[in-house]
mmCIF file of C-alpha atoms in Angstrom:
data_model
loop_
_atom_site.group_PDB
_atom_site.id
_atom_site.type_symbol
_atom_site.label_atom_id
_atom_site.label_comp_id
_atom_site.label_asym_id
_atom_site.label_seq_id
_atom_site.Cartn_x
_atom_site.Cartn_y
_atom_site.Cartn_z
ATOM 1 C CA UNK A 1 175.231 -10.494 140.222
ATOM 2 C CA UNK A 2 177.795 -10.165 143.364
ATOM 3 C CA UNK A 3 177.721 -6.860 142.941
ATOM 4 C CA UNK A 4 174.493 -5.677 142.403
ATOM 5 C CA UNK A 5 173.547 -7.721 145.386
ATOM 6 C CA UNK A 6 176.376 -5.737 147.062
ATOM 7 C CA UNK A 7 174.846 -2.731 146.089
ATOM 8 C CA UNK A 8 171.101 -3.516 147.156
ATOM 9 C CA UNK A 9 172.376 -4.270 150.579
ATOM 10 C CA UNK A 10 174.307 -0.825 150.635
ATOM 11 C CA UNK A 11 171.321 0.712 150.192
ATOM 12 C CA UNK A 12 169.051 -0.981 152.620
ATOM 13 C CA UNK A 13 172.208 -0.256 155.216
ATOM 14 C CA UNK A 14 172.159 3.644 154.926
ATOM 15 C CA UNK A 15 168.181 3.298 154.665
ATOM 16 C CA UNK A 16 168.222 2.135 157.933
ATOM 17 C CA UNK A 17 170.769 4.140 159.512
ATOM 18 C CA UNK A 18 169.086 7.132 158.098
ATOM 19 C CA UNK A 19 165.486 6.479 159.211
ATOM 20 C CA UNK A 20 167.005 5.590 162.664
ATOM 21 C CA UNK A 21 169.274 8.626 163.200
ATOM 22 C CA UNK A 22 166.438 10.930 161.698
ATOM 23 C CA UNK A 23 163.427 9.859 164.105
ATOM 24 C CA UNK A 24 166.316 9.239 167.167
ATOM 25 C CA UNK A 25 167.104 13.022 166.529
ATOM 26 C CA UNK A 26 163.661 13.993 166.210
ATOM 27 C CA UNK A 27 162.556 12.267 169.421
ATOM 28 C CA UNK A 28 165.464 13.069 171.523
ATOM 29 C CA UNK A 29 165.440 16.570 170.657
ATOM 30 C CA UNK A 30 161.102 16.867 171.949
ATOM 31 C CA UNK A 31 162.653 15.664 174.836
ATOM 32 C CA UNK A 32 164.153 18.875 175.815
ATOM 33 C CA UNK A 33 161.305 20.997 174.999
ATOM 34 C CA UNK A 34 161.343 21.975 178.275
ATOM 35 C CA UNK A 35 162.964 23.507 181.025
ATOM 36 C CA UNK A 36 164.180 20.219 182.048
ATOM 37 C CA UNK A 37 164.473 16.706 179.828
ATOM 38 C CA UNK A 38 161.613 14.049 179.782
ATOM 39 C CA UNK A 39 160.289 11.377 177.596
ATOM 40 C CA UNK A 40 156.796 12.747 179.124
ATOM 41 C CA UNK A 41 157.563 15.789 176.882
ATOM 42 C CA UNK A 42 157.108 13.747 174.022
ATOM 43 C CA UNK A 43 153.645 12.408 175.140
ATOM 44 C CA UNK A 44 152.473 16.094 176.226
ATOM 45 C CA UNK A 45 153.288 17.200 172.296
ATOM 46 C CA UNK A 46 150.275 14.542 171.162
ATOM 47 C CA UNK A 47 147.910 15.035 173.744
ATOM 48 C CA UNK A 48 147.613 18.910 173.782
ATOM 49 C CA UNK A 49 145.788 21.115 171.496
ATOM 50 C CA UNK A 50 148.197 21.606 168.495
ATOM 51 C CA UNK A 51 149.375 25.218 168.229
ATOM 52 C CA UNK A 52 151.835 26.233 165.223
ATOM 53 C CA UNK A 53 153.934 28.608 167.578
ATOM 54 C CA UNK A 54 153.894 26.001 169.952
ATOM 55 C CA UNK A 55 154.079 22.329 169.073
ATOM 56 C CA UNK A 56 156.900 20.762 167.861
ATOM 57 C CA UNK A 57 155.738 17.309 166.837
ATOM 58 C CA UNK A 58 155.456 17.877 163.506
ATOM 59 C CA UNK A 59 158.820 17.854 163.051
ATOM 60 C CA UNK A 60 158.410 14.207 164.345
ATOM 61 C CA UNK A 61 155.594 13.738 161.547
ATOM 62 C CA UNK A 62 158.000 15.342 159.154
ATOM 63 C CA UNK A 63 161.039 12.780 159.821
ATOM 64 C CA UNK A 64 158.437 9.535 159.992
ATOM 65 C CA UNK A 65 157.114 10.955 156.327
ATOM 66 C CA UNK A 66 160.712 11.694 155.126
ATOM 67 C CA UNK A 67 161.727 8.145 156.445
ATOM 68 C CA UNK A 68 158.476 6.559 154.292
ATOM 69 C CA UNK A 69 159.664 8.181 151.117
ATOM 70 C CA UNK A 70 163.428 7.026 151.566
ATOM 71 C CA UNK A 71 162.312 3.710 152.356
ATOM 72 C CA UNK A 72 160.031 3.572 149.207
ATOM 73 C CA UNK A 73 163.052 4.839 147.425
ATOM 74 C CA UNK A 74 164.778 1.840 148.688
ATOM 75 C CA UNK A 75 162.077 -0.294 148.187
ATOM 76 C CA UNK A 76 162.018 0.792 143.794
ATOM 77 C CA UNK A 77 165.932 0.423 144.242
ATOM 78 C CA UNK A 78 165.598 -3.247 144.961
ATOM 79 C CA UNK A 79 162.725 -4.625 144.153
ATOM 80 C CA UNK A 80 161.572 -3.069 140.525
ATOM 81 C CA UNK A 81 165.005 -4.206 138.428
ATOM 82 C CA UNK A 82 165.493 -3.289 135.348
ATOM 83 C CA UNK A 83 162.161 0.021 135.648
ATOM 84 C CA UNK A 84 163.732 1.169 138.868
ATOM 85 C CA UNK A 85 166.281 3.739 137.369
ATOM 86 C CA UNK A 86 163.038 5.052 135.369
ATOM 87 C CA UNK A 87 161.034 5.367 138.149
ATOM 88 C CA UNK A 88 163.748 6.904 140.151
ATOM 89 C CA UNK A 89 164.486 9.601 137.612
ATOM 90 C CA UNK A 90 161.161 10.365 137.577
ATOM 91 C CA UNK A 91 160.788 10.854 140.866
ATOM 92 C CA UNK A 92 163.424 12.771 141.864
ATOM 93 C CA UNK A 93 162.429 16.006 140.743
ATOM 94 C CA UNK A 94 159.478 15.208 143.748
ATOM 95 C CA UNK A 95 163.080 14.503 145.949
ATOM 96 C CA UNK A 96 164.536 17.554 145.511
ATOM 97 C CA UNK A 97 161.199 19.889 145.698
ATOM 98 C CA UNK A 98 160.656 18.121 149.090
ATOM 99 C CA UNK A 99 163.856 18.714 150.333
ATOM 100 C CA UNK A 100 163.192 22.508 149.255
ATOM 101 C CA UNK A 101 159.602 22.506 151.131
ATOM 102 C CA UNK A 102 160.983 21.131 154.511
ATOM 103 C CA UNK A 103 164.181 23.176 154.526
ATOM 104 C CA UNK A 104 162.035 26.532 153.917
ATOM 105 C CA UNK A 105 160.158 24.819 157.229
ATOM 106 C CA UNK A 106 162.635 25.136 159.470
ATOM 107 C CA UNK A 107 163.367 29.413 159.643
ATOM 108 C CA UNK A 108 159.684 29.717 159.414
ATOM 109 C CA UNK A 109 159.316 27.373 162.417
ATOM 110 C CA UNK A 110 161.898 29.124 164.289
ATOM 111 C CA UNK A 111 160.559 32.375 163.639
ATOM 112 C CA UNK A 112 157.025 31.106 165.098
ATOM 113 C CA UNK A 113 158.573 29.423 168.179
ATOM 114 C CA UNK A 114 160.366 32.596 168.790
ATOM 115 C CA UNK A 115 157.540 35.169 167.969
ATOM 116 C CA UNK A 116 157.033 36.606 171.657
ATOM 117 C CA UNK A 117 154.353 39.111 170.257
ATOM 118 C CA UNK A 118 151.600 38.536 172.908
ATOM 119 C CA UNK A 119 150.796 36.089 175.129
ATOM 120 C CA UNK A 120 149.728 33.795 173.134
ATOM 121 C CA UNK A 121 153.218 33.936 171.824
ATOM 122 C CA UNK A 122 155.908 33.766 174.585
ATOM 123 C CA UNK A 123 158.452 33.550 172.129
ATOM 124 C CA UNK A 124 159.755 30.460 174.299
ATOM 125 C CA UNK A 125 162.947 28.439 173.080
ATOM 126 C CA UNK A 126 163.709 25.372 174.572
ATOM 127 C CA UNK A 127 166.907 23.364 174.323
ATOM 128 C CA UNK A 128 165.847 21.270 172.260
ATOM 129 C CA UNK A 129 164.074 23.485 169.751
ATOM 130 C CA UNK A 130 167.623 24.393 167.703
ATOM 131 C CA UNK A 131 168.755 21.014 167.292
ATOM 132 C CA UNK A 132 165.481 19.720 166.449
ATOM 133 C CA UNK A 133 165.508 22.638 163.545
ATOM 134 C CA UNK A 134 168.324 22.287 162.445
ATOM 135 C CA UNK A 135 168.232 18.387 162.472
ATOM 136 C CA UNK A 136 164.755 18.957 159.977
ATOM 137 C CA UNK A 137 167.021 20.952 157.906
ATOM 138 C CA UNK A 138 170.284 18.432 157.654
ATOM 139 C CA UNK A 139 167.792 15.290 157.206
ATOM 140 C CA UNK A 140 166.270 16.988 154.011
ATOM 141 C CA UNK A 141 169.331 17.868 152.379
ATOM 142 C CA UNK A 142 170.420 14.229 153.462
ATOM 143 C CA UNK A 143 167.299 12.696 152.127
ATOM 144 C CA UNK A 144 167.326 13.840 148.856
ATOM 145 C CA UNK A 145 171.243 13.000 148.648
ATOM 146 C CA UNK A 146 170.595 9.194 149.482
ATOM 147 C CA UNK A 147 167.486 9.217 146.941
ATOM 148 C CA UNK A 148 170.144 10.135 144.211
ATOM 149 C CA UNK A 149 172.257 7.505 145.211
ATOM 150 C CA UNK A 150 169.481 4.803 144.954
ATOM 151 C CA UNK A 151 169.391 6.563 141.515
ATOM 152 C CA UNK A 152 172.820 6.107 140.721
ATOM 153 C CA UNK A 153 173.140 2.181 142.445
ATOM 154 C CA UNK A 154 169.940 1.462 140.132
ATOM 155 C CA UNK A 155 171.642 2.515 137.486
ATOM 156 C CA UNK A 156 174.644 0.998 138.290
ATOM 157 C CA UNK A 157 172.639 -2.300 138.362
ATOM 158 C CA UNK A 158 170.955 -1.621 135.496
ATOM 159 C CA UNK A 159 174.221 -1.361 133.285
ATOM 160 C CA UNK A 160 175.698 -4.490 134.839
ATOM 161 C CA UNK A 161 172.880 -6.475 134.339
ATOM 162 C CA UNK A 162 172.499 -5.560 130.404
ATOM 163 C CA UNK A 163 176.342 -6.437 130.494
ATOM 164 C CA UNK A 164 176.085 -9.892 132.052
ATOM 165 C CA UNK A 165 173.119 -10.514 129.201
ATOM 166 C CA UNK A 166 174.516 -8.865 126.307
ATOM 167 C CA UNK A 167 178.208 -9.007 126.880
ATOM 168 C CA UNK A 168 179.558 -8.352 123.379
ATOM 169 C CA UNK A 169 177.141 -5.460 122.158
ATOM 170 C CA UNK A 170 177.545 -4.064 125.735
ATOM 171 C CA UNK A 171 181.034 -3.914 125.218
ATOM 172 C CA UNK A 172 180.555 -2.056 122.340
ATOM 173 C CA UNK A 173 177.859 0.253 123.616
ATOM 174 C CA UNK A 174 180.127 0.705 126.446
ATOM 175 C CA UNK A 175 183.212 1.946 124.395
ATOM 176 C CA UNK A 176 180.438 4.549 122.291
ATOM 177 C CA UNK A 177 179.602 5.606 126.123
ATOM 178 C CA UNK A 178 183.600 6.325 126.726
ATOM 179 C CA UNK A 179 184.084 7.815 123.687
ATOM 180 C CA UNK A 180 180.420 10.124 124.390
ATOM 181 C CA UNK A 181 182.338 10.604 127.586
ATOM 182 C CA UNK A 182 185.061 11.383 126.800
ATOM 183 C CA UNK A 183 183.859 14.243 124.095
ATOM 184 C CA UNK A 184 182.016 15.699 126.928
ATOM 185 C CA UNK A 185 184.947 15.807 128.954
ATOM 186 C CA UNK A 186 187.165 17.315 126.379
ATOM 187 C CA UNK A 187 183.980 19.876 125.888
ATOM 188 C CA UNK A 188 184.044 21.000 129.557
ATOM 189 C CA UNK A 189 187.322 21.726 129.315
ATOM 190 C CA UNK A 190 187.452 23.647 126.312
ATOM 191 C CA UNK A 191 184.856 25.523 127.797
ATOM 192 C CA UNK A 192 186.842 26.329 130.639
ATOM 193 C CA UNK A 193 189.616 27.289 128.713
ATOM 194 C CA UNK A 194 188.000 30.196 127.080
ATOM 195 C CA UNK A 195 186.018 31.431 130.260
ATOM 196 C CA UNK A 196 189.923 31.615 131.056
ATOM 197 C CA UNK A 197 191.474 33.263 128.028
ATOM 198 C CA UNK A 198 188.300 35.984 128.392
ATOM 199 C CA UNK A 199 189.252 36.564 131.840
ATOM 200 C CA UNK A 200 193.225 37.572 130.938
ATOM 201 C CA UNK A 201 190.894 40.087 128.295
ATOM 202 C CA UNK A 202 189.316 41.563 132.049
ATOM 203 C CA UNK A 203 192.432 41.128 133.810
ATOM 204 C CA UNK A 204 194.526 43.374 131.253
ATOM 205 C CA UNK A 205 191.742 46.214 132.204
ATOM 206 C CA UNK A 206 191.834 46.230 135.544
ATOM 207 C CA UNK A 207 191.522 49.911 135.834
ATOM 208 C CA UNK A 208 188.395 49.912 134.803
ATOM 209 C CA UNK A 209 186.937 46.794 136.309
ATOM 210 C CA UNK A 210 187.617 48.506 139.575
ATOM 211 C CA UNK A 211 186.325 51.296 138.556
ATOM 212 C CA UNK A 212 183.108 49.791 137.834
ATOM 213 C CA UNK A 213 183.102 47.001 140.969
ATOM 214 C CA UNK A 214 183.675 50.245 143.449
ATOM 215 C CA UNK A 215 180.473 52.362 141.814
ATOM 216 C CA UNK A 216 178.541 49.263 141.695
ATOM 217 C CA UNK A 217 178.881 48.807 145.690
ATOM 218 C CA UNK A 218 178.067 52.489 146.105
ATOM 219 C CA UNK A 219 175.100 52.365 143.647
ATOM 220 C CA UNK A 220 173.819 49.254 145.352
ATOM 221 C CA UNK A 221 174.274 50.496 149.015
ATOM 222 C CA UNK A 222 172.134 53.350 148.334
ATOM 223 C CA UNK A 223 169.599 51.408 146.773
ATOM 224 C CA UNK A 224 169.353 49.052 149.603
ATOM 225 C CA UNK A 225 168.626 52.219 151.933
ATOM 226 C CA UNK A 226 166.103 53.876 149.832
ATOM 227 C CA UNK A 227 162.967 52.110 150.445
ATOM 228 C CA UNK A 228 163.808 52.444 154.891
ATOM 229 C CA UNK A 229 164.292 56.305 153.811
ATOM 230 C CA UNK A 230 160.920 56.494 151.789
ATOM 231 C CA UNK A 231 159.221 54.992 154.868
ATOM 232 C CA UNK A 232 160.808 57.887 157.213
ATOM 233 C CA UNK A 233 159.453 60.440 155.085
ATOM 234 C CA UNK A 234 156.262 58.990 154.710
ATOM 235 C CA UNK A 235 156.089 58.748 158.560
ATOM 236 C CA UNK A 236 157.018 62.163 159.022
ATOM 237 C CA UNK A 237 154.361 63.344 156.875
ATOM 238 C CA UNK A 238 152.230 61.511 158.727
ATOM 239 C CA UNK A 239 153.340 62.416 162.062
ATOM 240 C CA UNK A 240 154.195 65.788 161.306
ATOM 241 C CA UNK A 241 151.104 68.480 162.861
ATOM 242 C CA UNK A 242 150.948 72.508 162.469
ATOM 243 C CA UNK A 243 154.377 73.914 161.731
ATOM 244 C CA UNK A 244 156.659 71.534 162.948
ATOM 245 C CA UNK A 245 158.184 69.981 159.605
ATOM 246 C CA UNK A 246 161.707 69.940 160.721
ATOM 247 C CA UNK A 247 161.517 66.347 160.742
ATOM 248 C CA UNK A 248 159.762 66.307 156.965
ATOM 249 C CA UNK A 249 162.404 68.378 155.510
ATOM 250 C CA UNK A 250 165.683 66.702 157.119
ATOM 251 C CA UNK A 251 164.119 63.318 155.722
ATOM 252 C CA UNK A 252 163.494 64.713 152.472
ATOM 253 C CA UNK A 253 167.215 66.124 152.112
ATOM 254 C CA UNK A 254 168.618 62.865 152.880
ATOM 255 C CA UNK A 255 166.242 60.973 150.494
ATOM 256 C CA UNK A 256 166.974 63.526 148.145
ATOM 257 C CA UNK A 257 170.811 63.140 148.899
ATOM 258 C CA UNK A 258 170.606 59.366 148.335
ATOM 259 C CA UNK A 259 169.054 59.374 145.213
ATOM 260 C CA UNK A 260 171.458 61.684 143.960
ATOM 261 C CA UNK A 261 174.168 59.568 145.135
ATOM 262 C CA UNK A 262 172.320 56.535 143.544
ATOM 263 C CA UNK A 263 171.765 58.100 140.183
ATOM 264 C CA UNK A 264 175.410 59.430 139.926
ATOM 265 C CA UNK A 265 177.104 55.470 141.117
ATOM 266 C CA UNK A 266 174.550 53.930 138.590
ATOM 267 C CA UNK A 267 176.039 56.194 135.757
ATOM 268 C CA UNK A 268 179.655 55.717 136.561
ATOM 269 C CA UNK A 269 179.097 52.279 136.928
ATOM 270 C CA UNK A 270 177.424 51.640 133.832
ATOM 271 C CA UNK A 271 179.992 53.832 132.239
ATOM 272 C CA UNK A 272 183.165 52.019 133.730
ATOM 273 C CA UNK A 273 181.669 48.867 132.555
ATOM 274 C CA UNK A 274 180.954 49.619 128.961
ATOM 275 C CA UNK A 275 184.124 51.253 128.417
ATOM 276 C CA UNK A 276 186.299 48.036 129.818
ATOM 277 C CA UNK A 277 184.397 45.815 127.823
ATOM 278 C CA UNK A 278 184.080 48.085 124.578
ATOM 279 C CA UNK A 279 188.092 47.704 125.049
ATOM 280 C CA UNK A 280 187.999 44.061 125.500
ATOM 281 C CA UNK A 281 185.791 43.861 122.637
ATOM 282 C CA UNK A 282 188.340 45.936 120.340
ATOM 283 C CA UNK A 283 191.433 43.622 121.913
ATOM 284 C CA UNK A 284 189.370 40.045 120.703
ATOM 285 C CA UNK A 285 188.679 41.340 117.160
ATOM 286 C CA UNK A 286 192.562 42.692 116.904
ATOM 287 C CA UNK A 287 193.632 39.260 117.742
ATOM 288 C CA UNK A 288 191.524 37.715 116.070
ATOM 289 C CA UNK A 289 191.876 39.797 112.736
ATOM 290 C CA UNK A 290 196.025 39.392 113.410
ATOM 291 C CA UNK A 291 195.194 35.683 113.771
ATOM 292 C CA UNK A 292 193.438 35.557 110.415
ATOM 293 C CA UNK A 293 195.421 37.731 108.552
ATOM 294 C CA UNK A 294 199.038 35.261 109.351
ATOM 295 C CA UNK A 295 196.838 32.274 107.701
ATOM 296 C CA UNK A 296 197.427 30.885 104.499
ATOM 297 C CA UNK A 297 195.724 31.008 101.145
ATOM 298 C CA UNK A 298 193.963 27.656 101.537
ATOM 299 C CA UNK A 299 192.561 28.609 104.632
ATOM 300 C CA UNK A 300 190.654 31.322 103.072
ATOM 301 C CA UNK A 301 189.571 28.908 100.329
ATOM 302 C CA UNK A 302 187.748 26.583 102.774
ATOM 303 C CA UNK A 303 186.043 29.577 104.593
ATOM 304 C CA UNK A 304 183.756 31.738 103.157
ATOM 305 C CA UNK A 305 184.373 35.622 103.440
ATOM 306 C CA UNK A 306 180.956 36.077 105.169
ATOM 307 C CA UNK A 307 181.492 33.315 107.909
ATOM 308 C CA UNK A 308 184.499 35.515 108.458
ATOM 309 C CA UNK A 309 183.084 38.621 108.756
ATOM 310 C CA UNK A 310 180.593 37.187 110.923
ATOM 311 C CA UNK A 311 183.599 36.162 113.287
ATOM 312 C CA UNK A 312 184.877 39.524 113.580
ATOM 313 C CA UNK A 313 181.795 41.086 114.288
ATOM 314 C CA UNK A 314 178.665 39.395 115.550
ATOM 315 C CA UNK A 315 180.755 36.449 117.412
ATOM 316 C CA UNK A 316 183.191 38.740 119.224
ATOM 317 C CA UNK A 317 180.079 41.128 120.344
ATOM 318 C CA UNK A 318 178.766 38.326 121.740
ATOM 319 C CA UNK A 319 181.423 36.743 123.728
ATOM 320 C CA UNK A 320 182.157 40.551 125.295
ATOM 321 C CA UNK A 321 178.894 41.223 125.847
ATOM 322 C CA UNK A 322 178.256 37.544 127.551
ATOM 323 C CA UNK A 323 180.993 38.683 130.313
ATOM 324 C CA UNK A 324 179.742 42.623 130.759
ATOM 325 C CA UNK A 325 176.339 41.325 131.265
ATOM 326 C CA UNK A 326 176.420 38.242 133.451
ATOM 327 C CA UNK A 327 179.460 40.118 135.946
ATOM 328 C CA UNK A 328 177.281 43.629 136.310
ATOM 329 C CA UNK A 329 174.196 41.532 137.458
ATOM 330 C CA UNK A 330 175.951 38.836 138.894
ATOM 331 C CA UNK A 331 177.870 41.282 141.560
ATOM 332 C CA UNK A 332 174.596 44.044 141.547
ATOM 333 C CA UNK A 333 172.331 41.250 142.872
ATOM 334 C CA UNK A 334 175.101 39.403 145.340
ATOM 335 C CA UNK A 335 175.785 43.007 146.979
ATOM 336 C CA UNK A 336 172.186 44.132 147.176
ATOM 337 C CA UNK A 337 170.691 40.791 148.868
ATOM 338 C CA UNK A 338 173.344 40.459 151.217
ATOM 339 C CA UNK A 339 173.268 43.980 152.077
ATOM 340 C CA UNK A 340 169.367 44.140 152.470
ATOM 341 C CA UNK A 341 169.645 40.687 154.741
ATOM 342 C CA UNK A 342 172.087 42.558 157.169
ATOM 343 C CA UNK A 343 170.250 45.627 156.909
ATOM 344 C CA UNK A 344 166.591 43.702 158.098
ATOM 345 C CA UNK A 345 168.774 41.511 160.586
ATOM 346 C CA UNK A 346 170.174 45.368 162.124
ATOM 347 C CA UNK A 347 166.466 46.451 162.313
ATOM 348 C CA UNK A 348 165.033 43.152 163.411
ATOM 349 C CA UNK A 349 166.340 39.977 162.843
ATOM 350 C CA UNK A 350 163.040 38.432 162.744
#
């Protein structure tokens, strides 16, 4: 009882801290949208006309919302016992899409506060705008973080109620729930073990993984710079008039260069990759097949011949195929978005 009273007051603590650092940080930072820091700046947000590249208080109406949906959290937490874990699961799929909406406000905020297209965009920033942004982003990722642990206290509660009530069948429950635990545990780590064992397969072709992970780069730099190219060509052809096509043909020679380049990186890499893991592939069913052929007569009595084939064939496919595909499009995509995000931020970072 101690402790769950313990707990309740834990979370009404960091409820309050966090609604009062959140609006303090919203409020301070409106402050200083200006050339010079007043608490009239904060009044001046309400009373004129409210413009999205402009305004800022509604990052103020963001942290009092995000503030009344911790504070309900904290409210469930204490006050609806033994159907507040319930409702708290329930909800926190709402949590975490809210913390995904108001994070995904802040860049697009920036970018309007920033737009200095016209004059009705001046493309102003004031010294309070970045700390006001990135205070909307911190608080979300904060908010949903304290909603999981009114999750986990009510939880906590939960279980140590049901133990003060039902001590002996909670004690047994409770060793089931160690011993579920514990499986799991043992399951993660035999998991990890053979994501390990097929990486020292990888690392023993080496030659080849290189191979493939310095074509992939090449293959997905060119891609990233074919659809800027297309757009040159296009605007040649556009502004190209009489004779003068110098400009059309250059572009078209580099296009055409690139996509050569593309096609031929693609193929090696593709190539590289299926030949490293065709050899992995052959080194798991020799082991294997080694493995089975040392067992003993008994063994084969308990295990029919068709599970074993199955082993040697369809199971060690699999496991090969699990790393060739999952690495390729793992290390295609991570070079191609960060790649394409430099290559926007070098044209405009906008």
């Amino acid at each position: 009882f101690e402790n769950g009273k313990r707990n309740q007051f834990g979370c009404v603590l960091w409820t309050f801290l966090f609604v009062l650092a959140d609006l303090a940080a919203s409020f301070g930072s409106i402050c200083f949208h200006g050339s010079s820091p007043s608490v009239g700046h904060f009044s001046d947000q309400f009373r004129a006309p409210y413009l999205f590249n402009r305004s800022v208080f509604d990052f103020f109406v963001i942290s009092v919302l995000r503030s009344f949906f911790i504070s309900l959290g904290c409210a469930i937490c204490i006050f609806k016992n033994a159907q507040a874990p319930r409702t708290l699961a329930q909800l926190s799929q709402a949590s975490f899409g809210l913390c995904i909406l108001l994070c995904s406000f802040s860049p697009t905020k920036f970018l309007a506060l920033s737009d200095n297209s016209g004059p009705d965009h001046p493309g102003t920033l004031f010294p309070g705008d970045i700390p006001l942004i990135l205070a909307n982003f911190i608080f979300s990722i904060t908010a949903h973080r304290l909603w999981l642990f009114f999750l986990h206290t009510a939880q906590k509660n939960e279980y140590e109620r049901m133990e003060e009530e039902e001590e002996e069948e909670e004690e047994e429950e409770g060793n089931e729930r160690i011993e579920t635990r514990n499986g799991a545990v043992k399951g993660n780590v035999r998991t990890f073990v053979i994501i390990l064992r097929l990486l020292q397969y990888c690392r023993n072709e080496w030659f080849w993984h290189l191979s493939g992970f310095t074509w992939l780069f090449i293959y997905s730099l060119t891609r990233i710079f074919i659809p800027y190219f297309t757009g040159q060509v296009i605007a040649s052809v556009v502004s190209s008039s009489g004779e003068e096509y110098a400009s059309l043909i250059s572009s078209v020679k580099l296009m055409l260069f690139i996509s050569v380049i593309s096609a031929m990186a693609g193929g090696l890499r593709g190539g590289s990759f299926e030949y490293a893991y065709s050899r992995i592939n052959r080194a798991i069913r020799y082991n294997l097949f080694a493995s089975l052929v040392r067992q003993e007569v008994a063994f084969f009595d308990n295990h029919k011949t068709g599970e074993i084939t199955s082993r040697l064939t369809a199971d060690t496919t699999t496991m090969s195929d699990t790393i060739a595909l999952n690495v390729n499009i793992f290390l295609r995509n991570t070079v191609q978005m960060g790649g394409s995000m430099l290559f926007m931020m070098t044209l405009c970072w906008r």
